[in-house]
Amino acid sequence: GTNSYLVGDPATGYIAIDPGPADAEHLQRLWRAAGGAIRWIVCTHSHADHSPGAQPLQAMCAEAPPILGLPSAPTARAASRFTPDRAMADGERLVLAGHGPDGDVRHTLRVIHTPGHAANHLCLVLEEDGLLFSGDHILNGSTTVIDPPDGDMTAYLDSLDRLNAACEQGGIEFILPAHGHVLGFAPRAIAQLKAHRLKREARIVAAMQARPEGAMDDWVRIAYDDVPERLWPVAARSLLAHVERIRALGMVA
């Protein structure tokens, strides 16, 4: 269920974004779609459905393209350990250039460090086309899980603000997530997502005030009563991230 993307064309070669898990059939399709001409492999973050396919894909390519991204932080879980061949810098640009049938061709991918879902999460802007590759920071059809200690809710919300500014400055209208279909009206989608998070946070504050001696399970039951009970164990991870933020900001005594 992880979306992998290829940026480029036959004249320039390609950048592969999020090769996903080490699924041989999927990696073969990705390699064939690029004609084997993969210049870089970029992982938006280290989770097991995003980065494990990077090394097998690299081994399939004749020139062994470097694997780029950010190394996992010490807070990452054991299943999410990741060390790229080279760490990327916030604001760095990867440039593919070549000469096609209609003249010179250029594709520029700019890095935006967006911690929150994971400490080493990054998003990518394709500048020539005004596209935002959002990894797991922005999804279509669901909200991403913020799972402490590697996940951090304040960092997540701050990163949403960074992405919104990038969309406004770059005229970006489309978001390409790692799960789900493409999102249009990018600034509006980001604003709605942030409003949803803050609305949920307000419900959690209310639950904590109503049950000050309660445990996480009590607060999940109150704050997520609009979510199917089978999803409460997952919701509890994001609730913990909200609780840590709420306490850090002194929103509840």
PDB file of C-alpha atoms in Angstrom:
ATOM      1  CA  GLY A   1       0.000   0.000   0.000  1.00  0.00           C
ATOM      2  CA  THR A   2       2.968   2.380  -0.203  1.00  0.00           C
ATOM      3  CA  ASN A   3       3.094   4.714  -3.212  1.00  0.00           C
ATOM      4  CA  SER A   4       6.494   4.835  -4.913  1.00  0.00           C
ATOM      5  CA  TYR A   5       7.204   7.693  -7.298  1.00  0.00           C
ATOM      6  CA  LEU A   6       9.624   8.236 -10.177  1.00  0.00           C
ATOM      7  CA  VAL A   7      10.711  11.787 -10.993  1.00  0.00           C
ATOM      8  CA  GLY A   8      12.458  12.393 -14.321  1.00  0.00           C
ATOM      9  CA  ASP A   9      12.297  11.224 -17.912  1.00  0.00           C
ATOM     10  CA  PRO A  10      14.341   9.092 -20.332  1.00  0.00           C
ATOM     11  CA  ALA A  11      16.624  12.033 -21.164  1.00  0.00           C
ATOM     12  CA  THR A  12      17.616  12.699 -17.558  1.00  0.00           C
ATOM     13  CA  GLY A  13      17.172   9.416 -15.738  1.00  0.00           C
ATOM     14  CA  TYR A  14      15.047   9.142 -12.620  1.00  0.00           C
ATOM     15  CA  ILE A  15      14.866   9.708  -8.887  1.00  0.00           C
ATOM     16  CA  ALA A  16      12.964   6.937  -7.097  1.00  0.00           C
ATOM     17  CA  ILE A  17      11.049   8.137  -4.042  1.00  0.00           C
ATOM     18  CA  ASP A  18      10.065   5.654  -1.314  1.00  0.00           C
ATOM     19  CA  PRO A  19      10.770   2.234  -2.854  1.00  0.00           C
ATOM     20  CA  GLY A  20       8.737   0.747  -0.013  1.00  0.00           C
ATOM     21  CA  PRO A  21       9.246  -2.653   1.623  1.00  0.00           C
ATOM     22  CA  ALA A  22      11.611  -5.229   0.132  1.00  0.00           C
ATOM     23  CA  ASP A  23       8.943  -6.577  -2.209  1.00  0.00           C
ATOM     24  CA  ALA A  24      10.680  -8.100  -5.250  1.00  0.00           C
ATOM     25  CA  GLU A  25       7.698  -7.789  -7.597  1.00  0.00           C
ATOM     26  CA  HIS A  26       7.110  -4.144  -6.740  1.00  0.00           C
ATOM     27  CA  LEU A  27      10.801  -3.277  -7.085  1.00  0.00           C
ATOM     28  CA  GLN A  28      10.952  -5.000 -10.478  1.00  0.00           C
ATOM     29  CA  ARG A  29       8.032  -2.882 -11.699  1.00  0.00           C
ATOM     30  CA  LEU A  30       9.715   0.266 -10.407  1.00  0.00           C
ATOM     31  CA  TRP A  31      13.036  -0.646 -12.049  1.00  0.00           C
ATOM     32  CA  ARG A  32      11.366  -1.482 -15.382  1.00  0.00           C
ATOM     33  CA  ALA A  33       9.337   1.748 -15.366  1.00  0.00           C
ATOM     34  CA  ALA A  34      12.619   3.674 -15.095  1.00  0.00           C
ATOM     35  CA  GLY A  35      14.347   1.497 -17.685  1.00  0.00           C
ATOM     36  CA  GLY A  36      16.956   0.845 -15.014  1.00  0.00           C
ATOM     37  CA  ALA A  37      18.065   4.490 -15.234  1.00  0.00           C
ATOM     38  CA  ILE A  38      17.695   5.396 -11.558  1.00  0.00           C
ATOM     39  CA  ARG A  39      20.146   8.114 -10.487  1.00  0.00           C
ATOM     40  CA  TRP A  40      19.118   8.512  -6.835  1.00  0.00           C
ATOM     41  CA  ILE A  41      16.892   6.674  -4.374  1.00  0.00           C
ATOM     42  CA  VAL A  42      15.269   8.905  -1.751  1.00  0.00           C
ATOM     43  CA  CYS A  43      13.438   7.670   1.352  1.00  0.00           C
ATOM     44  CA  THR A  44      11.107  10.165   3.021  1.00  0.00           C
ATOM     45  CA  HIS A  45      11.669   8.386   6.347  1.00  0.00           C
ATOM     46  CA  SER A  46      12.827   5.157   7.878  1.00  0.00           C
ATOM     47  CA  HIS A  47       9.602   3.242   8.558  1.00  0.00           C
ATOM     48  CA  ALA A  48       9.363  -0.358   7.411  1.00  0.00           C
ATOM     49  CA  ASP A  49       6.905   0.380   4.593  1.00  0.00           C
ATOM     50  CA  HIS A  50       9.183   3.020   3.046  1.00  0.00           C
ATOM     51  CA  SER A  51      12.917   2.314   3.262  1.00  0.00           C
ATOM     52  CA  PRO A  52      13.698  -1.458   3.239  1.00  0.00           C
ATOM     53  CA  GLY A  53      13.328  -1.673  -0.538  1.00  0.00           C
ATOM     54  CA  ALA A  54      16.085   0.887  -1.089  1.00  0.00           C
ATOM     55  CA  GLN A  55      19.078  -1.458  -0.943  1.00  0.00           C
ATOM     56  CA  PRO A  56      17.521  -4.214  -3.120  1.00  0.00           C
ATOM     57  CA  LEU A  57      16.550  -1.580  -5.706  1.00  0.00           C
ATOM     58  CA  GLN A  58      20.060  -0.130  -5.588  1.00  0.00           C
ATOM     59  CA  ALA A  59      21.514  -3.602  -6.226  1.00  0.00           C
ATOM     60  CA  MET A  60      19.338  -4.002  -9.333  1.00  0.00           C
ATOM     61  CA  CYS A  61      20.794  -0.878 -10.970  1.00  0.00           C
ATOM     62  CA  ALA A  62      24.016  -1.070 -12.964  1.00  0.00           C
ATOM     63  CA  GLU A  63      25.500   2.103 -11.463  1.00  0.00           C
ATOM     64  CA  ALA A  64      24.299   1.583  -7.851  1.00  0.00           C
ATOM     65  CA  PRO A  65      22.517   4.927  -7.284  1.00  0.00           C
ATOM     66  CA  PRO A  66      23.135   6.406  -3.833  1.00  0.00           C
ATOM     67  CA  ILE A  67      20.413   6.027  -1.217  1.00  0.00           C
ATOM     68  CA  LEU A  68      19.533   9.412   0.270  1.00  0.00           C
ATOM     69  CA  GLY A  69      17.455  10.563   3.213  1.00  0.00           C
ATOM     70  CA  LEU A  70      18.012  11.250   6.886  1.00  0.00           C
ATOM     71  CA  PRO A  71      19.336   8.586   9.262  1.00  0.00           C
ATOM     72  CA  SER A  72      16.893   7.367  11.866  1.00  0.00           C
ATOM     73  CA  ALA A  73      17.139   9.122  15.213  1.00  0.00           C
ATOM     74  CA  PRO A  74      17.975   7.260  18.450  1.00  0.00           C
ATOM     75  CA  THR A  75      14.243   7.486  19.277  1.00  0.00           C
ATOM     76  CA  ALA A  76      13.285   5.286  16.309  1.00  0.00           C
ATOM     77  CA  ARG A  77      12.014   1.779  16.975  1.00  0.00           C
ATOM     78  CA  ALA A  78      14.263  -1.162  16.117  1.00  0.00           C
ATOM     79  CA  ALA A  79      12.205  -2.023  13.007  1.00  0.00           C
ATOM     80  CA  SER A  80      12.720   1.516  11.691  1.00  0.00           C
ATOM     81  CA  ARG A  81      16.502   1.762  11.726  1.00  0.00           C
ATOM     82  CA  PHE A  82      17.815   3.385   8.548  1.00  0.00           C
ATOM     83  CA  THR A  83      21.206   4.699   7.482  1.00  0.00           C
ATOM     84  CA  PRO A  84      21.361   6.329   4.036  1.00  0.00           C
ATOM     85  CA  ASP A  85      24.491   6.456   1.917  1.00  0.00           C
ATOM     86  CA  ARG A  86      24.336  10.221   2.414  1.00  0.00           C
ATOM     87  CA  ALA A  87      22.250  12.404   4.705  1.00  0.00           C
ATOM     88  CA  MET A  88      20.285  15.137   2.957  1.00  0.00           C
ATOM     89  CA  ALA A  89      20.154  18.738   4.183  1.00  0.00           C
ATOM     90  CA  ASP A  90      17.051  20.852   4.615  1.00  0.00           C
ATOM     91  CA  GLY A  91      16.697  22.978   1.484  1.00  0.00           C
ATOM     92  CA  GLU A  92      19.025  20.785  -0.574  1.00  0.00           C
ATOM     93  CA  ARG A  93      18.173  20.341  -4.255  1.00  0.00           C
ATOM     94  CA  LEU A  94      18.636  17.259  -6.415  1.00  0.00           C
ATOM     95  CA  VAL A  95      18.833  18.233 -10.081  1.00  0.00           C
ATOM     96  CA  LEU A  96      18.326  15.955 -13.071  1.00  0.00           C
ATOM     97  CA  ALA A  97      19.340  17.567 -16.360  1.00  0.00           C
ATOM     98  CA  GLY A  98      19.524  16.309 -19.919  1.00  0.00           C
ATOM     99  CA  HIS A  99      18.715  17.059 -23.541  1.00  0.00           C
ATOM    100  CA  GLY A 100      15.483  15.645 -24.921  1.00  0.00           C
ATOM    101  CA  PRO A 101      13.759  15.775 -28.331  1.00  0.00           C
ATOM    102  CA  ASP A 102      12.367  19.230 -27.548  1.00  0.00           C
ATOM    103  CA  GLY A 103      15.513  20.702 -26.014  1.00  0.00           C
ATOM    104  CA  ASP A 104      17.069  20.875 -22.573  1.00  0.00           C
ATOM    105  CA  VAL A 105      15.195  19.191 -19.728  1.00  0.00           C
ATOM    106  CA  ARG A 106      15.539  19.837 -16.000  1.00  0.00           C
ATOM    107  CA  HIS A 107      13.865  18.386 -12.908  1.00  0.00           C
ATOM    108  CA  THR A 108      14.630  19.906  -9.488  1.00  0.00           C
ATOM    109  CA  LEU A 109      13.634  18.166  -6.267  1.00  0.00           C
ATOM    110  CA  ARG A 110      13.928  20.310  -3.105  1.00  0.00           C
ATOM    111  CA  VAL A 111      14.114  18.820   0.380  1.00  0.00           C
ATOM    112  CA  ILE A 112      12.015  20.081   3.310  1.00  0.00           C
ATOM    113  CA  HIS A 113      12.775  18.523   6.688  1.00  0.00           C
ATOM    114  CA  THR A 114       9.395  17.786   8.286  1.00  0.00           C
ATOM    115  CA  PRO A 115       9.759  16.019  11.661  1.00  0.00           C
ATOM    116  CA  GLY A 116       6.591  14.939  13.398  1.00  0.00           C
ATOM    117  CA  HIS A 117       5.488  11.561  12.072  1.00  0.00           C
ATOM    118  CA  ALA A 118       9.130  10.528  12.407  1.00  0.00           C
ATOM    119  CA  ALA A 119      12.139  12.519  13.549  1.00  0.00           C
ATOM    120  CA  ASN A 120      13.875  11.905  10.215  1.00  0.00           C
ATOM    121  CA  HIS A 121      10.871  12.598   7.981  1.00  0.00           C
ATOM    122  CA  LEU A 122      11.324  14.792   4.935  1.00  0.00           C
ATOM    123  CA  CYS A 123       9.065  15.999   2.133  1.00  0.00           C
ATOM    124  CA  LEU A 124      10.079  16.860  -1.424  1.00  0.00           C
ATOM    125  CA  VAL A 125       8.995  19.620  -3.803  1.00  0.00           C
ATOM    126  CA  LEU A 126       9.288  19.149  -7.560  1.00  0.00           C
ATOM    127  CA  GLU A 127       9.867  22.787  -8.398  1.00  0.00           C
ATOM    128  CA  GLU A 128       9.247  22.786 -12.154  1.00  0.00           C
ATOM    129  CA  ASP A 129       5.841  21.128 -11.791  1.00  0.00           C
ATOM    130  CA  GLY A 130       4.684  22.499  -8.449  1.00  0.00           C
ATOM    131  CA  LEU A 131       4.187  19.103  -6.800  1.00  0.00           C
ATOM    132  CA  LEU A 132       4.651  18.172  -3.149  1.00  0.00           C
ATOM    133  CA  PHE A 133       5.670  14.598  -2.296  1.00  0.00           C
ATOM    134  CA  SER A 134       4.453  14.394   1.301  1.00  0.00           C
ATOM    135  CA  GLY A 135       5.530  10.923   2.439  1.00  0.00           C
ATOM    136  CA  ASP A 136       3.459  10.079   5.523  1.00  0.00           C
ATOM    137  CA  HIS A 137       3.207  13.650   6.756  1.00  0.00           C
ATOM    138  CA  ILE A 138       0.026  14.224   4.739  1.00  0.00           C
ATOM    139  CA  LEU A 139      -2.125  11.278   3.672  1.00  0.00           C
ATOM    140  CA  ASN A 140      -5.335  10.988   1.696  1.00  0.00           C
ATOM    141  CA  GLY A 141      -8.191   9.272   3.499  1.00  0.00           C
ATOM    142  CA  SER A 142      -6.683   9.166   6.982  1.00  0.00           C
ATOM    143  CA  THR A 143      -4.558  11.123   9.428  1.00  0.00           C
ATOM    144  CA  THR A 144      -1.049   9.894  10.044  1.00  0.00           C
ATOM    145  CA  VAL A 145      -0.126   8.352  13.385  1.00  0.00           C
ATOM    146  CA  ILE A 146       2.202  10.402  15.599  1.00  0.00           C
ATOM    147  CA  ASP A 147       3.927   7.791  17.736  1.00  0.00           C
ATOM    148  CA  PRO A 148       6.245   9.055  20.504  1.00  0.00           C
ATOM    149  CA  PRO A 149       9.085   9.151  21.205  1.00  0.00           C
ATOM    150  CA  ASP A 150      10.092   9.352  17.525  1.00  0.00           C
ATOM    151  CA  GLY A 151       6.836  11.127  16.720  1.00  0.00           C
ATOM    152  CA  ASP A 152       6.229  14.604  18.108  1.00  0.00           C
ATOM    153  CA  MET A 153       2.931  16.485  17.777  1.00  0.00           C
ATOM    154  CA  THR A 154       4.312  20.019  18.125  1.00  0.00           C
ATOM    155  CA  ALA A 155       6.965  19.259  15.508  1.00  0.00           C
ATOM    156  CA  TYR A 156       4.258  17.790  13.285  1.00  0.00           C
ATOM    157  CA  LEU A 157       2.088  20.910  13.446  1.00  0.00           C
ATOM    158  CA  ASP A 158       5.096  23.179  12.898  1.00  0.00           C
ATOM    159  CA  SER A 159       6.039  21.103   9.845  1.00  0.00           C
ATOM    160  CA  LEU A 160       2.516  21.512   8.464  1.00  0.00           C
ATOM    161  CA  ASP A 161       3.055  25.272   8.667  1.00  0.00           C
ATOM    162  CA  ARG A 162       6.341  24.896   6.748  1.00  0.00           C
ATOM    163  CA  LEU A 163       4.603  22.882   4.039  1.00  0.00           C
ATOM    164  CA  ASN A 164       1.788  25.405   3.799  1.00  0.00           C
ATOM    165  CA  ALA A 165       4.330  28.215   3.326  1.00  0.00           C
ATOM    166  CA  ALA A 166       6.136  26.181   0.648  1.00  0.00           C
ATOM    167  CA  CYS A 167       2.861  25.607  -1.198  1.00  0.00           C
ATOM    168  CA  GLU A 168       1.938  29.273  -1.114  1.00  0.00           C
ATOM    169  CA  GLN A 169       5.390  30.428  -2.196  1.00  0.00           C
ATOM    170  CA  GLY A 170       5.736  27.813  -4.934  1.00  0.00           C
ATOM    171  CA  GLY A 171       2.173  27.860  -6.207  1.00  0.00           C
ATOM    172  CA  ILE A 172       1.811  24.177  -5.323  1.00  0.00           C
ATOM    173  CA  GLU A 173      -1.701  22.807  -5.816  1.00  0.00           C
ATOM    174  CA  PHE A 174      -1.156  19.039  -5.717  1.00  0.00           C
ATOM    175  CA  ILE A 175       0.080  16.778  -2.904  1.00  0.00           C
ATOM    176  CA  LEU A 176       1.326  13.270  -3.722  1.00  0.00           C
ATOM    177  CA  PRO A 177       1.148  11.209  -0.509  1.00  0.00           C
ATOM    178  CA  ALA A 178       2.787   7.891   0.287  1.00  0.00           C
ATOM    179  CA  HIS A 179      -0.640   6.364   0.906  1.00  0.00           C
ATOM    180  CA  GLY A 180      -3.862   7.191  -0.938  1.00  0.00           C
ATOM    181  CA  HIS A 181      -4.630   9.200  -4.039  1.00  0.00           C
ATOM    182  CA  VAL A 182      -3.307  12.622  -5.082  1.00  0.00           C
ATOM    183  CA  LEU A 183      -4.750  15.586  -3.170  1.00  0.00           C
ATOM    184  CA  GLY A 184      -5.668  18.815  -4.927  1.00  0.00           C
ATOM    185  CA  PHE A 185      -6.060  22.339  -3.501  1.00  0.00           C
ATOM    186  CA  ALA A 186      -2.921  21.826  -1.407  1.00  0.00           C
ATOM    187  CA  PRO A 187      -3.118  24.887   0.913  1.00  0.00           C
ATOM    188  CA  ARG A 188      -6.752  24.122   1.728  1.00  0.00           C
ATOM    189  CA  ALA A 189      -5.960  20.443   2.374  1.00  0.00           C
ATOM    190  CA  ILE A 190      -3.171  21.412   4.784  1.00  0.00           C
ATOM    191  CA  ALA A 191      -5.377  23.937   6.585  1.00  0.00           C
ATOM    192  CA  GLN A 192      -8.138  21.338   6.998  1.00  0.00           C
ATOM    193  CA  LEU A 193      -5.660  18.789   8.324  1.00  0.00           C
ATOM    194  CA  LYS A 194      -4.253  21.207  10.901  1.00  0.00           C
ATOM    195  CA  ALA A 195      -7.766  22.242  11.969  1.00  0.00           C
ATOM    196  CA  HIS A 196      -8.680  18.560  12.406  1.00  0.00           C
ATOM    197  CA  ARG A 197      -5.624  17.962  14.604  1.00  0.00           C
ATOM    198  CA  LEU A 198      -6.358  20.986  16.780  1.00  0.00           C
ATOM    199  CA  LYS A 199     -10.028  20.007  17.083  1.00  0.00           C
ATOM    200  CA  ARG A 200      -8.960  16.548  18.257  1.00  0.00           C
ATOM    201  CA  GLU A 201      -6.548  18.169  20.678  1.00  0.00           C
ATOM    202  CA  ALA A 202      -9.387  20.239  22.145  1.00  0.00           C
ATOM    203  CA  ARG A 203     -11.370  17.030  22.702  1.00  0.00           C
ATOM    204  CA  ILE A 204      -8.374  15.487  24.473  1.00  0.00           C
ATOM    205  CA  VAL A 205      -7.994  18.558  26.696  1.00  0.00           C
ATOM    206  CA  ALA A 206     -11.679  18.262  27.584  1.00  0.00           C
ATOM    207  CA  ALA A 207     -11.259  14.544  28.364  1.00  0.00           C
ATOM    208  CA  MET A 208      -8.273  15.237  30.605  1.00  0.00           C
ATOM    209  CA  GLN A 209     -10.190  17.950  32.442  1.00  0.00           C
ATOM    210  CA  ALA A 210     -13.245  15.715  32.845  1.00  0.00           C
ATOM    211  CA  ARG A 211     -11.160  12.780  34.099  1.00  0.00           C
ATOM    212  CA  PRO A 212      -8.038  14.331  35.679  1.00  0.00           C
ATOM    213  CA  GLU A 213      -7.212  11.063  37.444  1.00  0.00           C
ATOM    214  CA  GLY A 214      -7.931   8.996  34.328  1.00  0.00           C
ATOM    215  CA  ALA A 215      -5.528   6.862  32.331  1.00  0.00           C
ATOM    216  CA  MET A 216      -4.854   6.929  28.595  1.00  0.00           C
ATOM    217  CA  ASP A 217      -7.579   4.351  27.956  1.00  0.00           C
ATOM    218  CA  ASP A 218     -10.132   6.596  29.656  1.00  0.00           C
ATOM    219  CA  TRP A 219      -9.148   9.608  27.587  1.00  0.00           C
ATOM    220  CA  VAL A 220      -9.163   7.628  24.321  1.00  0.00           C
ATOM    221  CA  ARG A 221     -12.687   6.424  25.082  1.00  0.00           C
ATOM    222  CA  ILE A 222     -13.876  10.016  25.508  1.00  0.00           C
ATOM    223  CA  ALA A 223     -11.808  11.911  22.917  1.00  0.00           C
ATOM    224  CA  TYR A 224     -12.127   9.291  20.158  1.00  0.00           C
ATOM    225  CA  ASP A 225     -15.742   8.235  20.670  1.00  0.00           C
ATOM    226  CA  ASP A 226     -16.348   9.112  16.998  1.00  0.00           C
ATOM    227  CA  VAL A 227     -13.746   6.528  15.901  1.00  0.00           C
ATOM    228  CA  PRO A 228     -14.425   2.751  15.738  1.00  0.00           C
ATOM    229  CA  GLU A 229     -13.280   1.043  18.932  1.00  0.00           C
ATOM    230  CA  ARG A 230     -11.043  -1.342  16.971  1.00  0.00           C
ATOM    231  CA  LEU A 231      -8.883   1.692  16.056  1.00  0.00           C
ATOM    232  CA  TRP A 232      -8.456   2.947  19.621  1.00  0.00           C
ATOM    233  CA  PRO A 233      -5.108   1.168  20.198  1.00  0.00           C
ATOM    234  CA  VAL A 234      -3.661   3.054  17.213  1.00  0.00           C
ATOM    235  CA  ALA A 235      -5.388   6.287  18.220  1.00  0.00           C
ATOM    236  CA  ALA A 236      -3.817   5.930  21.658  1.00  0.00           C
ATOM    237  CA  ARG A 237      -0.371   6.557  20.143  1.00  0.00           C
ATOM    238  CA  SER A 238      -1.423   9.910  18.687  1.00  0.00           C
ATOM    239  CA  LEU A 239      -3.310  10.687  21.891  1.00  0.00           C
ATOM    240  CA  LEU A 240      -0.060  10.230  23.811  1.00  0.00           C
ATOM    241  CA  ALA A 241       1.640  12.677  21.422  1.00  0.00           C
ATOM    242  CA  HIS A 242      -1.147  15.203  22.067  1.00  0.00           C
ATOM    243  CA  VAL A 243      -0.941  14.662  25.836  1.00  0.00           C
ATOM    244  CA  GLU A 244       2.804  15.316  25.813  1.00  0.00           C
ATOM    245  CA  ARG A 245       2.217  18.553  23.863  1.00  0.00           C
ATOM    246  CA  ILE A 246      -0.696  19.596  26.087  1.00  0.00           C
ATOM    247  CA  ARG A 247       1.372  19.109  29.227  1.00  0.00           C
ATOM    248  CA  ALA A 248       4.427  20.828  27.750  1.00  0.00           C
ATOM    249  CA  LEU A 249       2.310  23.865  26.881  1.00  0.00           C
ATOM    250  CA  GLY A 250       0.613  23.860  30.299  1.00  0.00           C
ATOM    251  CA  MET A 251      -2.855  23.567  28.747  1.00  0.00           C
ATOM    252  CA  VAL A 252      -4.021  21.263  31.549  1.00  0.00           C
ATOM    253  CA  ALA A 253      -2.942  21.612  35.158  1.00  0.00           C
TER     254      ALA A 253
END
